[in-house]
XYZ file of C-alpha atoms in Angstrom:
290
model
C 100.093 134.376 147.391
C 96.518 134.493 147.068
C 96.703 137.613 145.434
C 99.583 136.122 142.939
C 96.851 133.731 141.957
C 94.370 136.271 141.512
C 96.248 137.920 138.658
C 94.938 135.407 136.121
C 91.218 135.665 137.624
C 91.059 139.354 137.576
C 92.624 139.705 134.117
C 90.055 137.383 132.651
C 86.940 137.790 134.632
C 86.654 141.933 135.038
C 86.887 141.691 131.092
C 83.698 139.593 130.656
C 81.283 142.698 130.972
C 83.473 144.557 128.662
C 83.336 142.162 126.053
C 79.993 143.943 124.191
C 81.676 147.611 124.464
C 84.819 146.092 123.101
C 83.079 144.357 120.216
C 80.824 147.722 119.228
C 83.950 149.898 119.361
C 86.586 147.512 117.870
C 84.865 144.868 115.971
C 81.203 146.060 115.303
C 81.177 143.657 112.034
C 82.040 140.315 114.020
C 81.109 140.929 117.479
C 82.080 137.390 118.709
C 85.900 138.568 117.678
C 85.638 140.240 121.224
C 86.030 136.847 122.941
C 89.458 136.499 121.531
C 90.375 139.145 124.257
C 90.023 136.242 126.849
C 91.358 133.629 124.548
C 94.333 135.772 123.586
C 95.231 136.492 127.255
C 95.149 132.267 127.934
C 97.279 131.784 124.957
C 100.067 133.989 126.285
C 99.596 132.590 129.509
C 100.464 129.289 128.503
C 103.347 130.903 126.738
C 104.878 132.369 129.782
C 104.139 129.256 132.098
C 106.974 127.433 129.854
C 109.652 129.826 130.847
C 108.515 131.469 134.527
C 109.355 128.202 136.315
C 112.709 127.619 134.674
C 113.686 131.187 135.095
C 112.708 131.169 138.544
C 114.920 127.985 139.265
C 117.876 130.081 137.829
C 117.163 133.573 138.999
C 115.132 133.109 142.393
C 111.470 133.598 142.582
C 111.133 137.198 143.672
C 112.836 138.493 140.579
C 110.960 136.818 137.823
C 107.536 137.780 139.501
C 108.551 141.073 139.810
C 109.604 141.179 136.194
C 106.415 139.499 135.024
C 104.580 141.755 137.215
C 106.271 144.838 135.177
C 105.783 143.221 131.561
C 102.017 142.621 132.938
C 101.746 146.299 133.788
C 103.222 147.380 130.497
C 100.953 145.308 128.414
C 98.097 146.715 130.087
C 99.283 150.368 129.046
C 99.579 149.170 125.663
C 96.012 147.609 125.950
C 94.705 150.802 127.202
C 95.915 152.661 124.092
C 95.161 150.084 121.644
C 93.659 151.635 118.636
C 92.222 148.420 116.941
C 91.414 145.046 118.020
C 94.317 143.322 116.797
C 96.524 145.721 118.596
C 94.365 144.977 121.453
C 94.986 141.237 121.491
C 98.541 141.196 120.861
C 99.041 143.454 123.970
C 96.490 140.779 125.899
C 99.119 137.988 124.772
C 101.878 139.865 126.179
C 99.826 140.609 129.435
C 99.298 136.794 129.669
C 102.809 136.136 129.468
C 103.734 138.525 132.081
C 100.968 137.408 134.458
C 102.009 133.740 134.034
C 104.971 134.756 136.485
C 103.016 135.446 139.302
C 100.692 132.522 138.723
C 103.259 129.982 138.321
C 106.428 130.779 140.646
C 103.863 131.407 143.242
C 103.224 127.769 143.042
C 107.012 126.900 143.277
C 107.133 129.225 146.280
C 104.579 127.228 148.064
C 106.482 123.937 147.294
C 109.759 125.209 148.388
C 108.162 125.505 151.951
C 105.391 122.698 151.838
C 105.053 119.209 150.254
C 102.743 116.182 150.326
C 99.132 116.892 151.708
C 100.524 119.776 153.783
C 101.006 121.840 150.370
C 97.695 120.318 149.075
C 96.215 121.952 152.288
C 97.827 125.413 151.678
C 96.802 125.323 148.261
C 93.192 124.683 149.042
C 93.057 128.034 151.467
C 94.976 129.867 148.751
C 92.500 128.660 146.369
C 89.629 129.614 148.500
C 90.696 132.995 148.879
C 91.749 133.443 145.185
C 88.038 132.299 144.191
C 86.497 135.416 145.826
C 88.129 137.411 143.099
C 85.822 135.533 140.062
C 82.868 136.674 142.423
C 84.159 140.466 142.609
C 85.929 141.001 139.232
C 82.756 141.186 137.039
C 81.516 143.556 139.245
C 84.609 145.563 139.523
C 84.570 145.550 135.743
C 80.971 146.546 135.029
C 81.409 149.372 137.800
C 84.531 150.485 136.414
C 82.695 151.094 132.838
C 79.353 152.596 134.501
C 82.038 155.256 135.899
C 84.413 155.281 132.684
C 84.975 152.848 129.823
C 86.093 149.720 129.057
C 89.643 151.192 128.743
C 90.012 152.073 132.273
C 89.614 148.370 133.485
C 93.322 148.079 132.300
C 94.501 151.066 134.454
C 93.033 148.934 137.253
C 95.024 146.028 136.193
C 98.410 148.241 136.451
C 97.375 149.492 139.871
C 96.969 145.868 140.907
C 100.261 144.872 139.493
C 101.889 147.860 141.091
C 100.530 146.745 144.500
C 101.815 143.187 144.076
C 105.255 144.276 143.040
C 105.342 146.950 146.170
C 104.131 143.929 148.472
C 106.818 141.383 146.708
C 109.564 144.081 147.251
C 108.765 145.013 150.966
C 107.079 142.129 152.289
C 107.799 138.744 150.884
C 111.295 137.271 151.396
C 112.971 135.172 148.949
C 112.049 131.445 149.371
C 114.620 129.674 147.016
C 118.424 130.536 148.124
C 121.376 130.557 145.852
C 122.980 127.183 146.845
C 119.374 125.684 145.536
C 119.239 127.831 142.311
C 119.900 125.668 138.903
C 121.627 127.041 136.029
C 119.489 128.128 132.771
C 120.572 125.577 130.315
C 118.775 124.308 127.399
C 119.988 120.702 127.751
C 119.269 120.466 131.658
C 115.462 121.865 130.743
C 115.110 119.010 128.013
C 116.659 116.238 129.928
C 114.430 117.321 132.837
C 110.841 117.349 130.302
C 112.284 113.634 129.007
C 112.250 112.822 132.491
C 108.857 114.232 133.335
C 107.351 112.461 130.400
C 108.502 109.094 131.702
C 106.359 109.379 134.653
C 102.843 107.905 134.029
C 101.144 109.765 136.916
C 102.584 113.110 135.738
C 101.554 112.935 132.001
C 98.188 111.554 133.105
C 97.960 114.692 135.393
C 98.897 117.261 132.803
C 96.489 115.864 130.587
C 93.743 115.941 133.259
C 94.462 119.626 133.844
C 94.835 120.707 130.595
C 91.346 119.273 129.608
C 89.868 120.599 132.612
C 91.358 124.319 132.099
C 90.398 124.167 128.684
C 86.790 123.265 129.605
C 87.218 126.433 132.037
C 88.695 128.779 129.695
C 86.342 127.986 126.918
C 83.104 128.538 129.352
C 84.607 131.801 130.661
C 85.076 133.153 126.982
C 81.662 132.423 125.956
C 79.828 132.766 129.085
C 78.374 136.471 129.030
C 77.162 135.890 125.035
C 75.310 132.950 126.759
C 73.586 134.766 129.278
C 72.814 137.774 126.888
C 71.568 135.754 123.895
C 69.914 132.713 125.516
C 69.130 133.888 128.578
C 68.589 138.013 128.490
C 70.512 138.594 131.553
C 73.265 140.586 130.524
C 72.665 143.190 133.082
C 72.693 140.765 135.942
C 75.376 138.890 134.386
C 78.150 139.761 137.214
C 75.904 138.714 140.109
C 75.254 135.264 138.616
C 78.725 134.906 137.891
C 79.585 135.940 141.378
C 77.292 133.048 142.709
C 79.030 130.509 140.558
C 82.326 131.847 142.306
C 80.718 131.366 145.656
C 80.122 127.679 144.698
C 84.017 127.398 143.827
C 84.786 128.941 146.846
C 82.793 126.526 148.799
C 84.447 123.533 147.067
C 87.706 124.869 147.842
C 86.861 125.046 151.484
C 85.598 121.718 151.474
C 88.713 120.570 149.556
C 90.748 121.763 152.196
C 88.821 119.925 155.064
C 88.796 116.616 153.299
C 92.072 116.299 151.723
C 94.238 115.615 154.620
C 91.995 112.779 155.736
C 91.006 111.265 152.276
C 94.222 111.947 150.164
C 94.631 113.516 146.915
C 94.074 110.826 144.379
C 90.425 110.223 146.047
C 89.409 113.707 146.282
C 90.591 114.293 142.594
C 88.703 111.315 141.372
C 85.789 112.141 143.336
C 85.462 115.758 141.835
C 86.284 114.985 138.224
C 83.297 112.222 138.251
C 81.041 115.079 139.938
C 82.084 117.305 137.060
C 81.523 114.616 134.522
C 77.952 113.980 136.091
C 76.967 117.579 135.923
C 77.974 118.247 132.500
C 75.730 115.539 131.394
C 73.051 116.938 133.251
C 73.564 120.332 131.719
C 73.618 118.571 128.379
C 70.502 117.107 129.159
C 68.552 120.247 130.357
C 70.062 122.087 127.266
C 68.676 119.280 124.778
C 65.283 119.068 126.724
C 65.197 122.467 126.759
C 64.246 122.547 130.503
């Protein structure tokens, strides 16, 4: 499960050290446009998320993960041969659509087997393993660039996807039996969407997650440029990023220990309050030049 979650992280974080090289080769007149390599992937991921869940409810979890992983690999191959930034961005959107399947459906697989605080505990352990990827992905990307060039990162993505498909095909059983599947009908999807929209907790949770992930991906897309332009730390950026990822992993481990005793609501409220306080601290630090 952690590997399925890691599809998103490795697809974004391994690209960060490559952004300057991509800009120099494909967009020398507008180097900041290279950040769209991250944004376009996130856009595709958002699109794919809308369809991956309903499709897995209708056709089973394994099949959709396999199809998504295959689409991800084919898009990575298109990225490898992309002759222009525009084609690269289009292929990254498709790659994001494919990556949404492993990420989204893996949550559904956990939900098939667990619920409530038990699910929260399992998710915390999965996230703890998952957060190791951001620590090593930039180092992997920089290592590949040192040996070959940024194009070769997409070959690593293809290999990663192949491992997922092999493991899913040989080891992972289907978690959604045929008797529990629901036909794919637009009327059913629309009624389910309307029902979800009537639950205040779901609406608020969705908004909070959207804002949180929006801030995260905005940070990821600009972080390498900030380390290079403001701190002159471009060469050591993967190490600094790994340090940040270790902090995230520690938070996931702590969450898995306290969520069963404190409950999900208290943990979420406390972490959001801490995030707000730390964001204000960062703003004050930047404003005062400390």
